XYZ file of C-alpha atoms in Angstrom:
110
model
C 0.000 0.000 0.000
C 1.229 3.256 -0.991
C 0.165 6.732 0.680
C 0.118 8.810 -2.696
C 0.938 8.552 -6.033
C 4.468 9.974 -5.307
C 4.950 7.435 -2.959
C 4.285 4.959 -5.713
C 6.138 6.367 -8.368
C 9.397 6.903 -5.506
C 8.982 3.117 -5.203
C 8.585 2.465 -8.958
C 11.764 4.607 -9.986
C 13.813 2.868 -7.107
C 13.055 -0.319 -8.327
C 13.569 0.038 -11.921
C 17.108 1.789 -11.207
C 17.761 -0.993 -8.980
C 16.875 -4.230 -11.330
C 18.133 -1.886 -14.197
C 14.984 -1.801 -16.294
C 13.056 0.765 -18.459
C 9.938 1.295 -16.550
C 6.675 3.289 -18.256
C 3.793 5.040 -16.426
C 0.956 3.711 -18.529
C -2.401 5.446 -16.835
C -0.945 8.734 -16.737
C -4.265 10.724 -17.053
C -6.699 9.175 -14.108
C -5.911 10.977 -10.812
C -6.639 7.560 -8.633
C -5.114 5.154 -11.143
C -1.452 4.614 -11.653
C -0.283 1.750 -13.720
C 3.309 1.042 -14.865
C 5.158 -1.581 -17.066
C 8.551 -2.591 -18.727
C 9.206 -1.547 -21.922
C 12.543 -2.875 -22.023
C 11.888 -5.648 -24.513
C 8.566 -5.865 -26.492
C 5.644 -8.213 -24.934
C 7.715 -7.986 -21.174
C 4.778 -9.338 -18.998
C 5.873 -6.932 -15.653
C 3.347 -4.674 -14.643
C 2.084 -3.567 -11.741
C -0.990 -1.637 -11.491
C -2.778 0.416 -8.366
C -5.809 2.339 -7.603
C -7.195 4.351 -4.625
C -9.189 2.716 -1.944
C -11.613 4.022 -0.325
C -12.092 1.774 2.833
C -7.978 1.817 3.686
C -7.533 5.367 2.217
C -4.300 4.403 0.218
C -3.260 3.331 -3.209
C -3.759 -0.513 -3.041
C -1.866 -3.013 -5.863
C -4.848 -4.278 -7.799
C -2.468 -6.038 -10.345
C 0.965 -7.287 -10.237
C 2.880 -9.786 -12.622
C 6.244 -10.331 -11.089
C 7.563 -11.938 -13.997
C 10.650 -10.587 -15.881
C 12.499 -11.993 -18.271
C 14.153 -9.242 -19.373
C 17.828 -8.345 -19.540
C 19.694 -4.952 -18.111
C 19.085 -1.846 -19.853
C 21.080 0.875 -20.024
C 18.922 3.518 -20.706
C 16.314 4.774 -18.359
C 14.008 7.948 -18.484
C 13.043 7.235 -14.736
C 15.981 7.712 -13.556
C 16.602 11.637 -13.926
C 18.818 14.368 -12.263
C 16.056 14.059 -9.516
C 16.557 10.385 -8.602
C 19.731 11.022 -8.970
C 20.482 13.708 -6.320
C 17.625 11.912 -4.039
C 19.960 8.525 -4.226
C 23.552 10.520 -3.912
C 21.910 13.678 -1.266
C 23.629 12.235 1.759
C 26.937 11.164 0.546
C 27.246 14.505 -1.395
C 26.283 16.311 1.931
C 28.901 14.049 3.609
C 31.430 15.205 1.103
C 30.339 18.379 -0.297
C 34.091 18.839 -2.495
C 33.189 15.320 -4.862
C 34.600 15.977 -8.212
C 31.677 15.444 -10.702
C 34.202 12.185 -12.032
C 33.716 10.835 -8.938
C 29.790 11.089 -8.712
C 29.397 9.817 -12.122
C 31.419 6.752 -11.672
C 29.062 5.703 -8.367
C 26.045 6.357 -10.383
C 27.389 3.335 -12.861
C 28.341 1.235 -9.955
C 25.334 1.695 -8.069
């Protein structure tokens, strides 16, 4: 269960960054609705969908195939300069003279 929809999508953009795969918000346009799958091959069964509850007063997964047989990708539009800094804001705060060389490299290895 998920409080909001940026709860949701939070969780959605962690998890495609962290199995490295190319995630889409499919029901973009319905305010209680949120559905998501992989595009990163064609006919990838993954998706996972939600919808607001009334009775729990949440987002609630209505839908979920786990399966993936998909391989890494490399390129990711969830994963932006937000995600980024969200993932990196306490080491960067830790060490607030990082050369840029040095942040890109953990991005690759993380």
């Amino acid at each position: 269960m998920f409080k909001d929809g940026k709860e949701f999508k939070d969780a959605i953009c962690r998890h495609s960054k962290e199995r490295r795969r190319e995630l889409e918000v499919v029901k973009k346009n319905e305010p209680h609705k949120i559905g998501v799958k992989c595009i990163t091959v064609a006919k990838c069964p993954w998706k996972i969908f939600v919808s607001y509850s009334k009775k729990v007063r949440c987002l609630q997964v209505k839908c979920f195939q786990e399966e993936d047989s998909c391989y890494a990708s490399f390129k990711n539009k969830m994963v932006n300069v937000q995600a980024i800094a969200n993932h990196f804001e306490e080491t960067i705060r830790v060490h607030p003279k990082m050369k840029l060389k040095e942040i890109q490299r953990r991005v690759l290895l993380s």
